[in-house]
Amino acid sequence: RFDRCSLRPEDGLCRHQQGTGRAWNDHAAGRSRIGFRGKPARRDGGEHAVNYRILRATSQDRSRSQWVELIPARADVSIEQVDSFEDYLVIWEREDALTHLRIRSWDGEMDYRVELPVVDDDHPNEAFYELWSDRNPDFSAGQYRFNYSSMLRPNTTFSVDMATGQITTLKVMDVGDDYDPSRYLTERHYVLST
């Protein structure tokens, strides 16, 4: 889906070839989505922010003056991946060492972080988990499939309705009839380095 750095160098997007940043281009319904990260960091989240920001330009005019910022760079959140669909962007963010899914409509009217389902009442929020994308080949899809696994939940495939945020469980890996998540506890501890 990504056509990495296919934009013209005169657009100023292929600076990663010069060692100062990274860019990619993804065409969606006549729109180009541009991700950019570079160093050194600028406190204002500008062009050389430490973490990615997402920009949009039309496919007809990708000059820097036409860039529109969709998602600004944030010092505490790294954009890891972006999947483009006809009406939505699915943004994979990493914050506090955990991956989160964010769904945003192209027009910006809707922008929310997906609330991951709880294992049970005793475990409302898991201390750590792994998320990864499932196959989502349909550009016009309204559903996005992803996988989730943790110490308490076996590999589970979910589908999120991008318009409503409603999550549906599609498949859960069988780990045996005697598995009971209430018998386990996961904790996350922080240690100061010296």
C-alpha positions as CSV (number, residue, x, y, z in Angstrom):
1,R,0.0,0.0,0.0
2,F,2.9,2.4,0.6
3,D,4.9,3.8,-2.2
4,R,7.7,4.9,0.0
5,C,9.3,8.2,-1.1
6,S,7.9,8.2,-4.6
7,L,7.3,11.9,-4.3
8,R,9.6,14.2,-6.2
9,P,12.7,15.3,-4.4
10,E,11.9,18.9,-5.3
11,D,8.8,18.6,-3.0
12,G,11.2,18.3,-0.1
13,L,9.9,14.9,1.0
14,C,12.8,12.6,0.3
15,R,15.1,14.1,2.9
16,H,15.6,10.7,4.5
17,Q,18.0,10.0,1.6
18,Q,20.1,12.8,3.0
19,G,19.9,11.5,6.5
20,T,17.5,14.0,8.0
21,G,14.1,12.5,7.9
22,R,11.8,9.9,6.4
23,A,8.8,10.2,4.2
24,W,6.2,8.0,2.5
25,N,3.3,8.6,0.2
26,D,0.0,6.7,0.1
27,H,-2.6,7.6,-2.5
28,A,-6.2,7.3,-1.4
29,A,-9.1,8.6,-3.5
30,G,-7.0,11.3,-5.1
31,R,-5.4,12.3,-1.8
32,S,-1.8,11.8,-0.9
33,R,-1.0,11.1,2.7
34,I,2.5,12.0,3.8
35,G,4.2,10.9,6.9
36,F,7.3,12.7,8.0
37,R,9.8,12.3,10.8
38,G,13.2,13.8,11.1
39,K,16.0,15.0,13.4
40,P,16.9,17.2,15.2
41,A,13.7,17.6,17.1
42,R,11.8,20.9,17.2
43,R,9.7,21.7,20.2
44,D,6.9,23.2,18.0
45,G,6.3,19.8,16.4
46,G,7.4,21.2,13.1
47,E,9.0,19.5,10.1
48,H,11.8,17.9,12.1
49,A,9.7,16.5,15.0
50,V,11.1,13.4,16.7
51,N,7.8,11.4,16.2
52,Y,5.9,11.3,12.9
53,R,3.2,13.6,11.9
54,I,0.7,13.0,9.1
55,L,0.2,15.5,6.3
56,R,-2.2,15.5,3.4
57,A,-1.8,16.9,-0.1
58,T,-3.8,16.4,-3.3
59,S,-2.3,14.1,-5.9
60,Q,-2.4,16.9,-8.4
61,D,-0.3,19.4,-6.3
62,R,2.0,17.9,-3.7
63,S,4.1,21.0,-3.2
64,R,5.0,22.0,0.3
65,S,2.7,25.0,0.3
66,Q,-0.3,22.6,-0.2
67,W,0.4,20.3,2.7
68,V,-2.4,20.2,5.3
69,E,-1.5,18.7,8.7
70,L,-3.9,15.9,9.7
71,I,-2.2,14.8,12.8
72,P,0.5,16.8,14.5
73,A,3.7,15.3,15.9
74,R,3.6,14.7,19.6
75,A,6.6,14.1,21.8
76,D,4.9,11.4,23.9
77,V,3.2,9.5,21.0
78,S,4.9,7.8,18.1
79,I,3.0,7.0,15.0
80,E,4.1,3.5,14.0
81,Q,1.8,2.7,11.0
82,V,-1.0,4.2,9.1
83,D,-3.6,2.2,7.0
84,S,-5.6,4.3,4.5
85,F,-9.2,3.5,3.5
86,E,-11.7,5.3,1.3
87,D,-13.2,7.2,4.3
88,Y,-10.9,6.5,7.2
89,L,-7.3,6.4,8.4
90,V,-6.3,3.8,11.0
91,I,-3.3,5.1,12.9
92,W,-1.2,2.8,15.0
93,E,0.2,4.9,17.8
94,R,2.7,3.9,20.6
95,E,2.3,5.7,23.9
96,D,3.9,4.7,27.2
97,A,5.3,1.6,25.4
98,L,1.8,0.3,24.5
99,T,0.2,0.2,21.0
100,H,-3.1,2.0,20.5
101,L,-5.4,2.2,17.4
102,R,-6.8,5.5,16.4
103,I,-9.4,5.9,13.7
104,R,-9.9,9.2,11.9
105,S,-12.2,10.1,9.1
106,W,-10.5,11.9,6.2
107,D,-12.6,15.1,6.9
108,G,-11.6,15.1,10.5
109,E,-15.2,15.0,11.8
110,M,-14.5,11.7,13.6
111,D,-11.3,11.0,15.5
112,Y,-11.1,8.5,18.3
113,R,-8.9,5.9,20.0
114,V,-10.3,2.4,19.9
115,E,-11.3,1.2,23.3
116,L,-9.9,-2.3,23.6
117,P,-12.3,-4.9,25.1
118,V,-11.7,-6.0,28.7
119,V,-10.9,-9.6,29.5
120,D,-13.4,-9.7,32.5
121,D,-14.5,-7.5,35.4
122,D,-11.4,-8.4,37.4
123,H,-9.1,-7.2,34.6
124,P,-10.5,-4.0,33.2
125,N,-7.2,-2.8,31.8
126,E,-4.3,-5.0,31.0
127,A,-0.8,-3.9,32.0
128,F,0.7,-4.9,28.6
129,Y,-0.5,-6.6,25.4
130,E,0.4,-7.0,21.8
131,L,-1.6,-5.7,18.8
132,W,-1.1,-6.4,15.2
133,S,-3.0,-5.8,12.0
134,D,-5.0,-8.5,10.3
135,R,-5.7,-8.6,6.5
136,N,-7.7,-5.6,5.4
137,P,-7.5,-5.7,1.6
138,D,-10.8,-3.9,0.9
139,F,-10.1,-0.1,0.3
140,S,-13.8,0.7,0.8
141,A,-14.3,-1.3,4.0
142,G,-16.1,0.0,7.0
143,Q,-14.6,-2.6,9.2
144,Y,-11.0,-2.9,10.3
145,R,-9.6,-6.3,11.6
146,F,-6.8,-6.5,14.1
147,N,-5.3,-9.1,16.5
148,Y,-4.8,-8.9,20.2
149,S,-2.8,-11.1,22.6
150,S,-1.8,-10.7,26.2
151,M,-0.8,-12.8,29.2
152,L,-4.5,-13.0,30.1
153,R,-6.1,-13.2,26.6
154,P,-5.1,-15.8,24.0
155,N,-4.7,-14.6,20.4
156,T,-8.0,-12.9,19.5
157,T,-9.1,-11.4,16.2
158,F,-11.4,-8.4,16.5
159,S,-13.2,-6.2,14.0
160,V,-13.9,-2.6,14.7
161,D,-16.6,-0.7,12.9
162,M,-14.8,2.4,11.9
163,A,-17.9,4.6,11.9
164,T,-19.1,3.6,15.4
165,G,-16.1,2.2,17.2
166,Q,-18.1,-1.0,18.0
167,I,-15.8,-4.0,18.4
168,T,-16.8,-7.5,17.5
169,T,-14.8,-10.6,18.5
170,L,-14.3,-12.8,15.4
171,K,-12.0,-15.5,16.6
172,V,-10.4,-16.6,19.9
173,M,-7.5,-19.1,19.9
174,D,-8.5,-22.3,21.9
175,V,-6.3,-22.7,24.9
176,G,-8.3,-25.5,26.6
177,D,-11.3,-25.6,28.8
178,D,-9.5,-25.2,32.1
179,Y,-8.1,-21.7,31.2
180,D,-9.4,-19.1,33.7
181,P,-7.9,-15.5,33.4
182,S,-8.9,-14.7,37.0
183,R,-6.2,-17.1,38.1
184,Y,-3.5,-14.8,36.6
185,L,-2.3,-11.3,37.3
186,T,-0.2,-9.1,35.1
187,E,1.5,-6.0,36.5
188,R,3.7,-3.3,35.1
189,H,6.4,-1.8,37.2
190,Y,8.6,1.2,36.5
191,V,12.2,1.4,37.7
192,L,14.3,4.6,37.7
193,S,17.6,4.2,35.8
194,T,20.7,5.7,37.2
